[in-house]
Amino acid sequence: MGYMGWAREQHIFQDWKPWVAIVLATKKGSCCQGCFKPGCSPDPDIKCPDCGLVDYCSWSCRARDDLHQFECKVLAEAGTVPLRDETRVMIRAIGKLLQTGGDKDCLVKGGGDGDAVPTRDGLRRFSDLLSHKKDFLKSTEKTENVKIVYDEVEEFLLDDMPSLDQFMEVLGRLYINGFEICDRQMETYGWGVYLGPSILDHSCQPNCMVSFHGNSLSVTAASHISLLEEAFISYLNPSLPANIRQSKLYNNYFFKCICTKCVHSHRGRDLVDISPGETATILPAGGGKRDKEKMKRPRGRR
């Protein structure tokens, strides 16, 4: 690692823990919300002792769960768990920000110390991610969908609910930087944000592979990589037709891919004409990011 780069099959990120994550609502019956391991069904007798609304597969999983604390009090007061995944992850994210130095007027002041990034000085914090707030709100339909989530979150947070502007600063960062947490068969069972790995850019010909064990994420080099800037993951299925890839990347992450595969695909004839009004879908697949130092790069979300 370091100046020598990474050899093939060497980890760039190994067993990275999420900044925030959830088990999908559709998987709660077959995936423990503590260890995030598919097939580890929760035991209804092993509940959170405070809210009584979250079940675990073992007592040790309950003891090790460091994400539920950001929602526990809110869920206990509401007496229920949100049905919508977007609502729940926003409750966890806002709770974490408020408990780690943020306030309703500036949520992103919180978030914790951040993640170390290989070969980089300093820590990558939640505030370093870009929200693309204005891009999300260009579409009337997307704005209406955001407001539905906002209203649902407000039902839980009540007096702690931030303004829509502050809400979008968080929601935008989550959407752009989120990873679908999948098993080896690419079956999605969770969703999360990983501050360190989210720095990686996209290519439709990736030279890195993303894998999960529970909610721990690893990124492995598929070939020799000299610099972190040369490490690429794919934010979607790279076998999709070029026009579909371009549409999904622009709609979800607000950039047009100019990787070699896209540029040379039918010499660009099947690339879509992307309307500036199109916006991202909720909880997009893949790892996303845009940090302040990479705003000019058209290949990724940093």
Short mmCIF file of C-alpha atoms in Angstrom, two decimals:
data_model
loop_
_atom_site.label_atom_id
_atom_site.label_comp_id
_atom_site.label_asym_id
_atom_site.label_seq_id
_atom_site.Cartn_x
_atom_site.Cartn_y
_atom_site.Cartn_z
CA MET A 1 0.00 0.00 0.00
CA GLY A 2 1.09 3.66 0.05
CA TYR A 3 3.49 4.83 -2.62
CA MET A 4 3.85 1.29 -3.99
CA GLY A 5 0.12 1.13 -4.67
CA TRP A 6 -1.90 -2.08 -4.44
CA ALA A 7 -1.19 -5.44 -6.03
CA ARG A 8 -3.88 -7.60 -7.62
CA GLU A 9 -6.21 -9.09 -4.97
CA GLN A 10 -4.91 -6.70 -2.30
CA HIS A 11 -7.45 -4.82 -0.22
CA ILE A 12 -7.67 -1.06 -0.63
CA PHE A 13 -10.37 -0.97 2.05
CA GLN A 14 -10.91 -4.00 4.29
CA ASP A 15 -13.83 -4.71 6.61
CA TRP A 16 -14.90 -1.06 6.59
CA LYS A 17 -17.75 -0.20 8.92
CA PRO A 18 -20.62 2.02 7.75
CA TRP A 19 -21.22 5.58 8.87
CA VAL A 20 -24.90 4.68 8.77
CA ALA A 21 -26.70 1.57 7.53
CA ILE A 22 -30.01 -0.27 7.67
CA VAL A 23 -31.31 -3.74 6.91
CA LEU A 24 -33.98 -3.39 4.23
CA ALA A 25 -37.52 -3.63 5.56
CA THR A 26 -38.18 -6.56 3.24
CA LYS A 27 -35.25 -8.50 4.79
CA LYS A 28 -35.88 -7.89 8.50
CA GLY A 29 -37.38 -11.33 8.96
CA SER A 30 -34.35 -13.15 7.56
CA CYS A 31 -31.44 -10.80 8.32
CA CYS A 32 -30.35 -9.71 11.80
CA GLN A 33 -30.31 -5.94 12.28
CA GLY A 34 -27.25 -6.23 14.47
CA CYS A 35 -24.82 -8.35 12.46
CA PHE A 36 -26.49 -7.78 9.06
CA LYS A 37 -25.89 -11.43 8.15
CA PRO A 38 -28.42 -12.90 5.71
CA GLY A 39 -29.96 -16.10 7.03
CA CYS A 40 -29.47 -15.08 10.65
CA SER A 41 -33.13 -14.65 11.49
CA PRO A 42 -33.90 -12.39 14.46
CA ASP A 43 -35.10 -14.02 17.66
CA PRO A 44 -38.30 -12.29 18.87
CA ASP A 45 -37.15 -12.93 22.45
CA ILE A 46 -33.96 -10.89 21.95
CA LYS A 47 -35.19 -7.32 21.64
CA CYS A 48 -33.76 -3.89 22.30
CA PRO A 49 -34.45 -3.44 26.02
CA ASP A 50 -35.32 0.24 25.60
CA CYS A 51 -37.69 0.44 22.64
CA GLY A 52 -38.63 -3.22 22.27
CA LEU A 53 -38.97 -2.73 18.52
CA VAL A 54 -35.74 -4.21 17.12
CA ASP A 55 -34.95 -7.93 17.29
CA TYR A 56 -31.53 -9.60 17.06
CA CYS A 57 -30.27 -13.08 16.27
CA SER A 58 -28.18 -13.25 19.47
CA TRP A 59 -27.44 -11.39 22.67
CA SER A 60 -23.96 -10.56 21.38
CA CYS A 61 -25.41 -8.95 18.24
CA ARG A 62 -27.64 -6.80 20.39
CA ALA A 63 -24.67 -5.74 22.53
CA ARG A 64 -22.55 -4.87 19.49
CA ASP A 65 -25.17 -2.89 17.57
CA ASP A 66 -23.79 0.66 17.42
CA LEU A 67 -26.32 2.04 14.89
CA HIS A 68 -29.67 1.54 16.63
CA GLN A 69 -28.69 4.03 19.35
CA PHE A 70 -29.28 6.89 16.91
CA GLU A 71 -32.95 5.99 16.47
CA CYS A 72 -33.90 4.11 19.63
CA LYS A 73 -35.45 6.95 21.61
CA VAL A 74 -37.36 8.26 18.60
CA LEU A 75 -38.77 4.83 17.76
CA ALA A 76 -39.71 4.21 21.39
CA GLU A 77 -41.67 7.46 21.55
CA ALA A 78 -43.41 6.71 18.24
CA GLY A 79 -44.09 3.12 19.22
CA THR A 80 -43.26 1.84 15.73
CA VAL A 81 -40.54 1.42 13.12
CA PRO A 82 -40.83 3.29 9.78
CA LEU A 83 -42.04 1.13 6.91
CA ARG A 84 -40.08 3.09 4.31
CA ASP A 85 -36.32 2.42 4.16
CA GLU A 86 -35.55 6.03 3.19
CA THR A 87 -37.40 7.29 6.25
CA ARG A 88 -35.54 4.98 8.60
CA VAL A 89 -32.07 5.73 7.26
CA MET A 90 -32.79 9.46 7.50
CA ILE A 91 -33.89 9.07 11.13
CA ARG A 92 -30.65 7.25 11.90
CA ALA A 93 -28.51 9.77 10.02
CA ILE A 94 -30.12 12.85 11.58
CA GLY A 95 -29.96 11.21 15.00
CA LYS A 96 -26.26 10.55 14.58
CA LEU A 97 -25.57 14.09 13.41
CA LEU A 98 -27.50 15.60 16.34
CA GLN A 99 -25.74 13.33 18.84
CA THR A 100 -22.26 14.11 17.49
CA GLY A 101 -22.14 17.90 17.45
CA GLY A 102 -24.69 18.92 14.84
CA ASP A 103 -27.79 21.03 15.41
CA LYS A 104 -30.98 21.75 13.49
CA ASP A 105 -29.45 24.85 11.90
CA CYS A 106 -26.34 23.00 10.67
CA LEU A 107 -26.66 19.24 10.87
CA VAL A 108 -23.42 18.46 9.03
CA LYS A 109 -21.35 20.03 11.82
CA GLY A 110 -21.84 16.65 13.46
CA GLY A 111 -21.13 13.19 12.19
CA GLY A 112 -18.05 12.14 14.13
CA ASP A 113 -14.35 12.32 13.38
CA GLY A 114 -14.52 10.70 9.97
CA ASP A 115 -12.61 7.93 8.18
CA ALA A 116 -8.94 7.69 7.32
CA VAL A 117 -8.40 7.24 3.58
CA PRO A 118 -5.33 5.39 2.26
CA THR A 119 -2.58 7.73 0.99
CA ARG A 120 -4.61 10.80 1.98
CA ASP A 121 -3.94 13.28 4.77
CA GLY A 122 -6.72 14.06 7.21
CA LEU A 123 -10.03 12.32 7.72
CA ARG A 124 -12.98 12.11 5.37
CA ARG A 125 -16.03 13.42 7.21
CA PHE A 126 -19.73 13.38 6.36
CA SER A 127 -19.55 17.12 5.72
CA ASP A 128 -16.95 16.52 2.97
CA LEU A 129 -19.54 14.81 0.79
CA LEU A 130 -21.54 16.89 -1.67
CA SER A 131 -25.32 16.87 -1.40
CA HIS A 132 -26.32 17.88 -4.95
CA LYS A 133 -29.28 19.49 -3.25
CA LYS A 134 -30.08 21.79 -6.16
CA ASP A 135 -29.88 18.94 -8.67
CA PHE A 136 -32.32 16.85 -6.68
CA LEU A 137 -34.81 19.67 -6.42
CA LYS A 138 -34.83 20.56 -10.13
CA SER A 139 -37.54 17.99 -10.75
CA THR A 140 -41.05 18.64 -9.47
CA GLU A 141 -41.67 14.91 -9.19
CA LYS A 142 -38.47 14.33 -7.21
CA THR A 143 -39.24 17.28 -4.94
CA GLU A 144 -42.65 15.81 -4.19
CA ASN A 145 -41.07 12.44 -3.36
CA VAL A 146 -38.55 14.11 -1.06
CA LYS A 147 -41.36 15.92 0.74
CA ILE A 148 -43.14 12.60 1.34
CA VAL A 149 -40.03 11.30 3.10
CA TYR A 150 -39.65 14.63 4.93
CA ASP A 151 -43.21 14.44 6.26
CA GLU A 152 -42.73 10.84 7.40
CA VAL A 153 -39.48 11.67 9.21
CA GLU A 154 -41.17 14.66 10.86
CA GLU A 155 -43.78 12.32 12.35
CA PHE A 156 -40.95 10.65 14.25
CA LEU A 157 -38.59 13.54 15.05
CA LEU A 158 -41.29 16.10 15.98
CA ASP A 159 -39.55 19.10 17.59
CA ASP A 160 -36.12 17.86 16.50
CA MET A 161 -37.10 18.02 12.83
CA PRO A 162 -34.74 20.24 10.79
CA SER A 163 -35.78 22.54 7.96
CA LEU A 164 -36.25 21.10 4.47
CA ASP A 165 -33.01 22.81 3.44
CA GLN A 166 -31.02 21.08 6.18
CA PHE A 167 -32.89 17.83 5.52
CA MET A 168 -31.75 17.93 1.88
CA GLU A 169 -28.13 18.50 2.92
CA VAL A 170 -28.28 15.11 4.62
CA LEU A 171 -30.55 13.25 2.24
CA GLY A 172 -28.53 14.32 -0.82
CA ARG A 173 -25.30 13.09 0.75
CA LEU A 174 -26.90 9.75 1.57
CA TYR A 175 -28.39 9.20 -1.87
CA ILE A 176 -25.23 10.09 -3.78
CA ASN A 177 -22.85 8.18 -1.52
CA GLY A 178 -24.90 5.09 -0.70
CA PHE A 179 -23.96 1.46 -1.29
CA GLU A 180 -26.41 -1.37 -1.69
CA ILE A 181 -25.22 -4.08 0.71
CA CYS A 182 -25.35 -7.35 -1.23
CA ASP A 183 -24.40 -11.00 -0.85
CA ARG A 184 -22.31 -12.92 -3.38
CA GLN A 185 -25.39 -13.61 -5.49
CA MET A 186 -25.95 -9.83 -5.69
CA GLU A 187 -29.06 -10.10 -3.52
CA THR A 188 -29.47 -6.81 -1.69
CA TYR A 189 -30.20 -7.02 2.03
CA GLY A 190 -29.12 -3.62 3.30
CA TRP A 191 -28.03 -0.12 2.44
CA GLY A 192 -25.35 2.11 3.91
CA VAL A 193 -22.87 4.95 3.58
CA TYR A 194 -19.14 4.26 3.98
CA LEU A 195 -17.14 7.47 4.23
CA GLY A 196 -13.75 6.10 3.23
CA PRO A 197 -14.73 3.82 0.32
CA SER A 198 -17.19 6.42 -0.99
CA ILE A 199 -14.20 8.35 -2.31
CA LEU A 200 -13.77 5.86 -5.16
CA ASP A 201 -14.87 6.97 -8.62
CA HIS A 202 -16.88 5.07 -11.21
CA SER A 203 -15.89 3.24 -14.36
CA CYS A 204 -17.93 0.87 -16.50
CA GLN A 205 -14.66 -1.10 -16.68
CA PRO A 206 -13.84 -1.17 -12.95
CA ASN A 207 -10.46 -2.34 -11.67
CA CYS A 208 -11.74 -2.93 -8.13
CA MET A 209 -14.33 -5.27 -6.64
CA VAL A 210 -16.69 -4.43 -3.76
CA SER A 211 -17.83 -7.15 -1.36
CA PHE A 212 -19.65 -7.33 1.97
CA HIS A 213 -19.56 -9.46 5.09
CA GLY A 214 -22.52 -8.46 7.21
CA ASN A 215 -22.37 -4.68 6.98
CA SER A 216 -18.57 -4.58 6.62
CA LEU A 217 -17.38 -3.48 3.20
CA SER A 218 -14.14 -4.44 1.45
CA VAL A 219 -12.69 -3.12 -1.81
CA THR A 220 -10.18 -5.38 -3.56
CA ALA A 221 -7.90 -4.48 -6.47
CA ALA A 222 -8.53 -6.59 -9.58
CA SER A 223 -5.21 -5.48 -11.10
CA HIS A 224 -2.19 -3.50 -9.98
CA ILE A 225 -3.19 0.04 -8.97
CA SER A 226 -0.55 2.71 -8.38
CA LEU A 227 -2.67 5.56 -7.02
CA LEU A 228 -6.01 5.87 -5.27
CA GLU A 229 -7.16 8.13 -8.12
CA GLU A 230 -6.65 5.18 -10.47
CA ALA A 231 -8.95 2.89 -8.46
CA PHE A 232 -12.45 2.55 -9.91
CA ILE A 233 -15.58 0.68 -8.90
CA SER A 234 -18.80 0.40 -10.86
CA TYR A 235 -21.88 2.11 -9.48
CA LEU A 236 -24.16 -0.16 -11.54
CA ASN A 237 -24.18 -3.35 -13.59
CA PRO A 238 -21.48 -2.69 -16.24
CA SER A 239 -23.04 -5.27 -18.59
CA LEU A 240 -26.03 -3.00 -19.21
CA PRO A 241 -26.21 -1.30 -22.63
CA ALA A 242 -24.32 1.97 -22.81
CA ASN A 243 -27.43 4.11 -23.17
CA ILE A 244 -28.97 2.53 -20.07
CA ARG A 245 -25.75 2.99 -18.08
CA GLN A 246 -25.50 6.62 -19.10
CA SER A 247 -29.11 7.29 -18.17
CA LYS A 248 -28.81 5.61 -14.77
CA LEU A 249 -25.54 7.34 -13.90
CA TYR A 250 -26.87 10.76 -14.79
CA ASN A 251 -30.23 10.22 -13.12
CA ASN A 252 -28.71 8.81 -9.93
CA TYR A 253 -25.35 10.57 -9.67
CA PHE A 254 -25.52 13.61 -11.99
CA PHE A 255 -22.58 12.87 -14.28
CA LYS A 256 -22.04 11.49 -17.77
CA CYS A 257 -19.52 8.65 -17.84
CA ILE A 258 -16.59 9.11 -20.22
CA CYS A 259 -14.79 5.86 -19.47
CA THR A 260 -13.23 4.01 -22.41
CA LYS A 261 -16.10 1.54 -22.57
CA CYS A 262 -18.69 4.29 -22.92
CA VAL A 263 -16.68 6.44 -25.33
CA HIS A 264 -16.04 3.54 -27.70
CA SER A 265 -19.41 1.85 -27.40
CA HIS A 266 -20.76 2.12 -30.94
CA ARG A 267 -18.62 5.26 -31.11
CA GLY A 268 -21.09 6.95 -28.81
CA ARG A 269 -24.07 6.45 -31.13
CA ASP A 270 -26.15 4.67 -28.51
CA LEU A 271 -25.44 7.16 -25.72
CA VAL A 272 -28.59 8.83 -24.51
CA ASP A 273 -29.48 12.48 -24.83
CA ILE A 274 -29.82 13.29 -21.15
CA SER A 275 -32.23 16.00 -20.17
CA PRO A 276 -30.96 18.47 -17.55
CA GLY A 277 -34.25 18.10 -15.73
CA GLU A 278 -33.82 14.43 -14.94
CA THR A 279 -33.02 13.61 -11.35
CA ALA A 280 -31.89 10.75 -9.17
CA THR A 281 -33.89 7.89 -7.80
CA ILE A 282 -34.09 7.14 -4.10
CA LEU A 283 -31.40 4.92 -2.57
CA PRO A 284 -29.49 4.30 -5.84
CA ALA A 285 -27.40 1.17 -6.22
CA GLY A 286 -23.65 1.14 -5.85
CA GLY A 287 -21.20 3.31 -3.99
CA GLY A 288 -21.48 6.99 -4.53
CA LYS A 289 -19.60 10.12 -3.82
CA ARG A 290 -18.51 13.59 -4.69
CA ASP A 291 -16.08 15.32 -2.45
CA LYS A 292 -14.78 18.84 -2.77
CA GLU A 293 -11.51 17.97 -4.42
CA LYS A 294 -13.06 16.08 -7.34
CA MET A 295 -15.91 18.28 -8.53
CA LYS A 296 -14.39 18.59 -12.01
CA ARG A 297 -14.05 14.86 -12.61
CA PRO A 298 -16.89 13.60 -14.85
CA ARG A 299 -16.43 9.93 -13.94
CA GLY A 300 -17.56 9.86 -10.34
CA ARG A 301 -19.56 11.38 -7.53
CA ARG A 302 -16.82 12.89 -5.45
#
